Amino acid sequence: MTKVYTFANQKGGVGKTTSVVSIGAFLAVQGRGVLVVDVDPQANATSSLGLDEQLAESLKRGEKATVYEALIARTPVAQIIQTTQRPRLHLVPSSPVLAGAEVELVGMVARETLLRKALAPILKHYDYVLIDTPPSLGLLTVNALTAADDGVIIPVQCEYLALEGLGQLIHTINLVRDNLNSRLVVAGVVLTMYDTRTRLSQEVAGEERRYFPKQAFKTVVPRNVRLGEAPSFGETILTYSPDSTGALAYAALTDELLAGEGK
């Protein structure tokens, strides 16, 4: 059965997109069929997965359908999916035009479930669907949470005030579970940008494990320059720098996710 995970945190720059594309790449290299769904108007997951320049420009000009058309115009997702450089790793792309969707969705019937309904016909073709979200708790994120039958994964940056605002995210998750998606749970919390040299990272890690004693992943993602460089080359960390500490961490995190599903 297809596993559907949403990666969410209303704070920006915490590693949501890096986590989505990195875990997606490591799942694909292990033989799983993976679909990344980019629901962020910044379209960072789209650019990170190395779509060729001509296609990227077509998306920016609105000449190719994106997740926006799936939500607003009800274009079948099967017509929108793009292949990537990694076999078995596919993408539902985004573009800046999606920024207007928050306003357009307000007047729509069952607006919170549009993404779930759009994805339903293609789920059988994939082992995993990983949804990247914007740094907000608006209707796009709510749609992503409503579609996440196997839970939400929360990346938490190892910096000051990292846990601030998580209470609001958990409140939103609880509201979605109570009203829209009864299967929604926190599937995992992953520490990102961890620096073993600083007391601050260790303190944030301790607080995170106290806050999420059961959901915290044992694997932490270190602060690693290669992780930041990879998207500028349109590559995942798996192909850009497979021996880097960032790649090794995401390989271990992917294995931990798979092992947890077997329990």
mmCIF file of C-alpha atoms in Angstrom:
data_model
loop_
_atom_site.group_PDB
_atom_site.id
_atom_site.type_symbol
_atom_site.label_atom_id
_atom_site.label_comp_id
_atom_site.label_asym_id
_atom_site.label_seq_id
_atom_site.Cartn_x
_atom_site.Cartn_y
_atom_site.Cartn_z
ATOM 1 C CA MET A 1 0.000 0.000 0.000
ATOM 2 C CA THR A 2 1.235 3.490 -0.857
ATOM 3 C CA LYS A 3 2.745 5.482 1.989
ATOM 4 C CA VAL A 4 1.889 9.190 1.937
ATOM 5 C CA TYR A 5 3.952 11.545 4.111
ATOM 6 C CA THR A 6 3.768 15.317 4.373
ATOM 7 C CA PHE A 7 6.800 17.306 5.507
ATOM 8 C CA ALA A 8 5.693 20.396 7.408
ATOM 9 C CA ASN A 9 6.918 23.196 9.653
ATOM 10 C CA GLN A 10 5.686 26.761 9.406
ATOM 11 C CA LYS A 11 9.206 28.025 10.033
ATOM 12 C CA GLY A 12 11.246 28.481 6.886
ATOM 13 C CA GLY A 13 14.772 27.234 6.325
ATOM 14 C CA VAL A 14 14.485 24.153 8.521
ATOM 15 C CA GLY A 15 15.243 21.564 5.846
ATOM 16 C CA LYS A 16 11.797 20.500 4.616
ATOM 17 C CA THR A 17 12.674 20.478 0.937
ATOM 18 C CA THR A 18 16.128 18.983 1.508
ATOM 19 C CA SER A 19 14.530 16.200 3.535
ATOM 20 C CA VAL A 20 11.842 15.497 0.930
ATOM 21 C CA VAL A 21 14.157 15.267 -2.073
ATOM 22 C CA SER A 22 16.942 13.464 -0.187
ATOM 23 C CA ILE A 23 14.701 10.798 1.336
ATOM 24 C CA GLY A 24 12.916 10.483 -2.003
ATOM 25 C CA ALA A 25 16.216 9.835 -3.780
ATOM 26 C CA PHE A 26 17.372 7.240 -1.249
ATOM 27 C CA LEU A 27 14.013 5.453 -1.396
ATOM 28 C CA ALA A 28 14.191 5.391 -5.192
ATOM 29 C CA VAL A 29 17.721 3.985 -5.260
ATOM 30 C CA GLN A 30 16.441 1.161 -3.051
ATOM 31 C CA GLY A 31 13.902 0.280 -5.710
ATOM 32 C CA ARG A 32 10.830 2.120 -4.430
ATOM 33 C CA GLY A 33 8.619 4.130 -6.725
ATOM 34 C CA VAL A 34 8.504 7.668 -5.338
ATOM 35 C CA LEU A 35 6.413 10.713 -6.217
ATOM 36 C CA VAL A 36 7.450 14.089 -4.809
ATOM 37 C CA VAL A 37 4.582 16.575 -4.724
ATOM 38 C CA ASP A 38 5.727 20.202 -4.527
ATOM 39 C CA VAL A 39 3.022 22.297 -2.846
ATOM 40 C CA ASP A 40 5.300 25.268 -2.121
ATOM 41 C CA PRO A 41 5.010 28.340 -4.413
ATOM 42 C CA GLN A 42 8.766 28.796 -4.031
ATOM 43 C CA ALA A 43 9.086 25.537 -6.027
ATOM 44 C CA ASN A 44 12.364 24.575 -4.370
ATOM 45 C CA ALA A 45 11.691 20.843 -4.609
ATOM 46 C CA THR A 46 10.977 21.311 -8.308
ATOM 47 C CA SER A 47 14.309 23.021 -8.966
ATOM 48 C CA SER A 48 16.194 20.684 -6.615
ATOM 49 C CA LEU A 49 15.212 17.644 -8.664
ATOM 50 C CA GLY A 50 17.032 18.910 -11.735
ATOM 51 C CA LEU A 51 14.331 19.380 -14.334
ATOM 52 C CA ASP A 52 15.979 20.332 -17.608
ATOM 53 C CA GLU A 53 16.283 24.056 -18.305
ATOM 54 C CA GLN A 54 13.701 24.127 -21.081
ATOM 55 C CA LEU A 55 11.053 22.470 -18.921
ATOM 56 C CA ALA A 56 11.918 24.704 -15.970
ATOM 57 C CA GLU A 57 11.414 27.811 -18.094
ATOM 58 C CA SER A 58 8.128 26.438 -19.429
ATOM 59 C CA LEU A 59 6.900 25.954 -15.873
ATOM 60 C CA LYS A 60 7.844 29.509 -14.933
ATOM 61 C CA ARG A 61 6.007 30.881 -17.963
ATOM 62 C CA GLY A 62 2.909 28.849 -17.129
ATOM 63 C CA GLU A 63 3.137 26.802 -20.324
ATOM 64 C CA LYS A 64 3.193 23.492 -18.434
ATOM 65 C CA ALA A 65 0.660 22.308 -15.894
ATOM 66 C CA THR A 66 1.735 22.216 -12.243
ATOM 67 C CA VAL A 67 0.140 21.345 -8.927
ATOM 68 C CA TYR A 68 -1.726 24.656 -9.273
ATOM 69 C CA GLU A 69 -3.692 23.302 -12.226
ATOM 70 C CA ALA A 70 -4.374 20.088 -10.304
ATOM 71 C CA LEU A 71 -5.913 22.051 -7.432
ATOM 72 C CA ILE A 72 -7.662 24.897 -9.244
ATOM 73 C CA ALA A 73 -8.442 23.602 -12.741
ATOM 74 C CA ARG A 74 -8.761 19.924 -11.699
ATOM 75 C CA THR A 75 -6.214 18.856 -14.315
ATOM 76 C CA PRO A 76 -5.505 15.124 -13.761
ATOM 77 C CA VAL A 77 -2.255 14.664 -11.853
ATOM 78 C CA ALA A 78 -1.257 11.919 -14.290
ATOM 79 C CA GLN A 79 -0.917 14.634 -16.957
ATOM 80 C CA ILE A 80 1.296 16.777 -14.724
ATOM 81 C CA ILE A 81 3.840 14.269 -13.398
ATOM 82 C CA GLN A 82 7.400 14.805 -14.613
ATOM 83 C CA THR A 83 10.273 12.339 -14.593
ATOM 84 C CA THR A 84 13.588 13.276 -12.993
ATOM 85 C CA GLN A 85 17.201 12.258 -13.493
ATOM 86 C CA ARG A 86 16.723 9.505 -10.912
ATOM 87 C CA PRO A 87 14.845 6.402 -12.142
ATOM 88 C CA ARG A 88 11.653 5.697 -10.138
ATOM 89 C CA LEU A 89 11.647 9.255 -8.729
ATOM 90 C CA HIS A 90 8.889 11.412 -10.224
ATOM 91 C CA LEU A 91 7.627 14.914 -9.503
ATOM 92 C CA VAL A 92 4.423 16.920 -9.450
ATOM 93 C CA PRO A 93 6.031 20.337 -10.004
ATOM 94 C CA SER A 94 5.150 23.714 -8.580
ATOM 95 C CA SER A 95 5.680 27.280 -9.772
ATOM 96 C CA PRO A 96 5.259 30.797 -8.320
ATOM 97 C CA VAL A 97 1.708 30.992 -9.719
ATOM 98 C CA LEU A 98 0.693 28.685 -6.851
ATOM 99 C CA ALA A 99 0.988 31.679 -4.512
ATOM 100 C CA GLY A 100 -2.436 32.819 -5.702
ATOM 101 C CA ALA A 101 -4.059 29.501 -4.841
ATOM 102 C CA GLU A 102 -4.520 30.373 -1.159
ATOM 103 C CA VAL A 103 -7.008 33.085 -2.160
ATOM 104 C CA GLU A 104 -8.654 31.074 -4.916
ATOM 105 C CA LEU A 105 -9.180 28.045 -2.684
ATOM 106 C CA VAL A 106 -11.164 29.991 -0.098
ATOM 107 C CA GLY A 107 -14.382 29.970 -2.098
ATOM 108 C CA MET A 108 -14.188 26.348 -3.223
ATOM 109 C CA VAL A 109 -16.305 23.524 -1.887
ATOM 110 C CA ALA A 110 -14.333 20.959 0.172
ATOM 111 C CA ARG A 111 -11.259 23.125 -0.371
ATOM 112 C CA GLU A 112 -9.205 21.276 2.261
ATOM 113 C CA THR A 113 -9.445 17.930 0.432
ATOM 114 C CA LEU A 114 -8.620 18.972 -3.133
ATOM 115 C CA LEU A 115 -5.061 17.637 -3.053
ATOM 116 C CA ARG A 116 -6.142 14.332 -1.541
ATOM 117 C CA LYS A 117 -8.740 13.855 -4.274
ATOM 118 C CA ALA A 118 -6.298 14.886 -6.987
ATOM 119 C CA LEU A 119 -3.699 12.344 -5.878
ATOM 120 C CA ALA A 120 -6.092 9.431 -5.334
ATOM 121 C CA PRO A 121 -6.090 8.093 -8.937
ATOM 122 C CA ILE A 122 -2.279 7.789 -9.152
ATOM 123 C CA LEU A 123 -1.410 6.460 -5.686
ATOM 124 C CA LYS A 124 -1.437 2.848 -6.883
ATOM 125 C CA HIS A 125 1.518 3.581 -9.161
ATOM 126 C CA TYR A 126 3.884 4.541 -6.315
ATOM 127 C CA ASP A 127 5.256 3.085 -3.119
ATOM 128 C CA TYR A 128 5.768 6.521 -1.557
ATOM 129 C CA VAL A 129 4.304 9.980 -2.018
ATOM 130 C CA LEU A 130 6.272 12.745 -0.271
ATOM 131 C CA ILE A 131 4.638 16.171 -0.066
ATOM 132 C CA ASP A 132 6.683 19.347 0.388
ATOM 133 C CA THR A 133 4.840 22.295 1.935
ATOM 134 C CA PRO A 134 5.305 26.060 2.214
ATOM 135 C CA PRO A 135 6.499 27.663 5.473
ATOM 136 C CA SER A 136 2.976 28.486 6.623
ATOM 137 C CA LEU A 137 -0.146 26.876 8.034
ATOM 138 C CA GLY A 138 -2.464 28.064 5.275
ATOM 139 C CA LEU A 139 -4.771 26.111 2.990
ATOM 140 C CA LEU A 140 -1.935 24.602 0.956
ATOM 141 C CA THR A 141 -0.402 23.055 4.067
ATOM 142 C CA VAL A 142 -3.815 21.962 5.334
ATOM 143 C CA ASN A 143 -4.426 20.243 1.982
ATOM 144 C CA ALA A 144 -1.088 18.470 2.325
ATOM 145 C CA LEU A 145 -1.884 17.344 5.873
ATOM 146 C CA THR A 146 -5.306 16.105 4.807
ATOM 147 C CA ALA A 147 -3.652 13.969 2.124
ATOM 148 C CA ALA A 148 -1.042 12.474 4.492
ATOM 149 C CA ASP A 149 -2.581 9.175 5.562
ATOM 150 C CA ASP A 150 0.730 7.927 6.953
ATOM 151 C CA GLY A 151 1.620 11.021 8.878
ATOM 152 C CA VAL A 152 3.544 14.259 8.973
ATOM 153 C CA ILE A 153 7.309 14.446 9.321
ATOM 154 C CA ILE A 154 8.525 17.610 11.045
ATOM 155 C CA PRO A 155 12.070 18.857 10.372
ATOM 156 C CA VAL A 156 13.363 20.944 13.290
ATOM 157 C CA GLN A 157 16.426 23.136 12.912
ATOM 158 C CA CYS A 158 18.983 22.953 15.727
ATOM 159 C CA GLU A 159 18.969 26.652 16.482
ATOM 160 C CA TYR A 160 17.601 29.080 19.047
ATOM 161 C CA LEU A 161 13.786 29.236 19.172
ATOM 162 C CA ALA A 162 13.609 26.147 16.948
ATOM 163 C CA LEU A 163 10.795 24.674 19.027
ATOM 164 C CA GLU A 164 8.889 27.958 19.129
ATOM 165 C CA GLY A 165 5.761 27.646 17.042
ATOM 166 C CA LEU A 166 5.693 23.861 17.121
ATOM 167 C CA GLY A 167 2.747 24.055 19.485
ATOM 168 C CA GLN A 168 0.784 25.879 16.802
ATOM 169 C CA LEU A 169 1.762 23.251 14.221
ATOM 170 C CA ILE A 170 0.678 20.434 16.542
ATOM 171 C CA HIS A 171 -2.610 22.268 17.147
ATOM 172 C CA THR A 172 -3.178 22.458 13.380
ATOM 173 C CA ILE A 173 -2.316 18.772 12.995
ATOM 174 C CA ASN A 174 -4.835 17.907 15.729
ATOM 175 C CA LEU A 175 -7.531 19.996 14.040
ATOM 176 C CA VAL A 176 -6.922 18.297 10.704
ATOM 177 C CA ARG A 177 -6.983 14.870 12.361
ATOM 178 C CA ASP A 178 -10.226 15.618 14.208
ATOM 179 C CA ASN A 179 -12.041 17.113 11.240
ATOM 180 C CA LEU A 180 -10.469 16.049 7.951
ATOM 181 C CA ASN A 181 -8.059 13.113 8.236
ATOM 182 C CA SER A 182 -8.540 10.768 11.166
ATOM 183 C CA ARG A 183 -5.370 8.836 10.256
ATOM 184 C CA LEU A 184 -3.056 11.835 10.608
ATOM 185 C CA VAL A 185 -0.278 11.434 13.176
ATOM 186 C CA VAL A 186 3.190 12.840 13.725
ATOM 187 C CA ALA A 187 5.190 10.125 11.986
ATOM 188 C CA GLY A 188 8.536 11.564 12.959
ATOM 189 C CA VAL A 189 10.551 14.599 13.997
ATOM 190 C CA VAL A 190 14.002 15.010 12.477
ATOM 191 C CA LEU A 191 16.710 17.336 13.741
ATOM 192 C CA THR A 192 18.466 19.214 10.950
ATOM 193 C CA MET A 193 21.579 21.418 10.783
ATOM 194 C CA TYR A 194 22.989 19.736 13.871
ATOM 195 C CA ASP A 195 26.430 20.953 14.958
ATOM 196 C CA THR A 196 28.164 18.617 17.389
ATOM 197 C CA ARG A 197 30.539 21.409 18.424
ATOM 198 C CA THR A 198 27.866 23.616 19.949
ATOM 199 C CA ARG A 199 26.020 23.270 23.210
ATOM 200 C CA LEU A 200 23.005 24.878 21.540
ATOM 201 C CA SER A 201 22.495 21.948 19.149
ATOM 202 C CA GLN A 202 22.735 19.512 22.043
ATOM 203 C CA GLU A 203 20.208 21.525 24.067
ATOM 204 C CA VAL A 204 17.748 21.720 21.164
ATOM 205 C CA ALA A 205 18.142 17.967 20.622
ATOM 206 C CA GLY A 206 17.384 17.336 24.279
ATOM 207 C CA GLU A 207 14.308 19.557 24.206
ATOM 208 C CA GLU A 208 13.067 17.936 21.009
ATOM 209 C CA ARG A 209 13.350 14.461 22.497
ATOM 210 C CA ARG A 210 11.516 15.578 25.631
ATOM 211 C CA TYR A 211 8.787 17.145 23.498
ATOM 212 C CA PHE A 212 8.518 14.140 21.154
ATOM 213 C CA PRO A 213 9.799 11.140 23.134
ATOM 214 C CA LYS A 214 8.355 8.553 20.731
ATOM 215 C CA GLN A 215 8.410 10.357 17.400
ATOM 216 C CA ALA A 216 11.967 11.753 17.368
ATOM 217 C CA PHE A 217 14.232 10.035 14.854
ATOM 218 C CA LYS A 218 17.527 8.825 16.284
ATOM 219 C CA THR A 219 19.293 9.987 13.137
ATOM 220 C CA VAL A 220 20.183 13.682 13.081
ATOM 221 C CA VAL A 221 21.152 15.619 9.965
ATOM 222 C CA PRO A 222 24.356 17.614 10.445
ATOM 223 C CA ARG A 223 25.052 21.090 9.192
ATOM 224 C CA ASN A 224 26.736 20.276 5.895
ATOM 225 C CA VAL A 225 27.711 22.638 3.094
ATOM 226 C CA ARG A 226 27.165 19.949 0.454
ATOM 227 C CA LEU A 227 23.473 19.773 1.315
ATOM 228 C CA GLY A 228 23.203 23.478 0.603
ATOM 229 C CA GLU A 229 25.144 23.269 -2.651
ATOM 230 C CA ALA A 230 23.315 20.339 -4.242
ATOM 231 C CA PRO A 231 20.092 22.186 -5.262
ATOM 232 C CA SER A 232 22.049 24.833 -7.198
ATOM 233 C CA PHE A 233 23.238 22.029 -9.475
ATOM 234 C CA GLY A 234 19.771 20.500 -9.769
ATOM 235 C CA GLU A 235 20.928 17.387 -7.948
ATOM 236 C CA THR A 236 20.040 15.534 -4.794
ATOM 237 C CA ILE A 237 22.766 14.905 -2.233
ATOM 238 C CA LEU A 238 22.833 11.268 -3.367
ATOM 239 C CA THR A 239 24.344 12.172 -6.740
ATOM 240 C CA TYR A 240 26.070 15.436 -5.844
ATOM 241 C CA SER A 241 28.121 14.239 -2.880
ATOM 242 C CA PRO A 242 27.226 10.675 -1.905
ATOM 243 C CA ASP A 243 30.059 10.346 0.626
ATOM 244 C CA SER A 244 29.333 13.594 2.465
ATOM 245 C CA THR A 245 28.086 13.609 6.046
ATOM 246 C CA GLY A 246 24.769 14.978 4.809
ATOM 247 C CA ALA A 247 24.284 12.105 2.372
ATOM 248 C CA LEU A 248 25.235 9.518 4.965
ATOM 249 C CA ALA A 249 22.760 11.061 7.422
ATOM 250 C CA TYR A 250 19.871 10.973 4.940
ATOM 251 C CA ALA A 251 20.736 7.404 3.979
ATOM 252 C CA ALA A 252 20.530 6.450 7.660
ATOM 253 C CA LEU A 253 17.340 8.461 8.138
ATOM 254 C CA THR A 254 15.709 6.695 5.191
ATOM 255 C CA ASP A 255 16.690 3.317 6.624
ATOM 256 C CA GLU A 256 15.264 4.354 10.006
ATOM 257 C CA LEU A 257 11.989 5.412 8.383
ATOM 258 C CA LEU A 258 11.720 2.055 6.602
ATOM 259 C CA ALA A 259 12.578 0.137 9.752
ATOM 260 C CA GLY A 260 9.955 2.032 11.728
ATOM 261 C CA GLU A 261 7.267 1.102 9.216
ATOM 262 C CA GLY A 262 8.024 -2.555 9.801
ATOM 263 C CA LYS A 263 7.232 -2.368 13.512
#
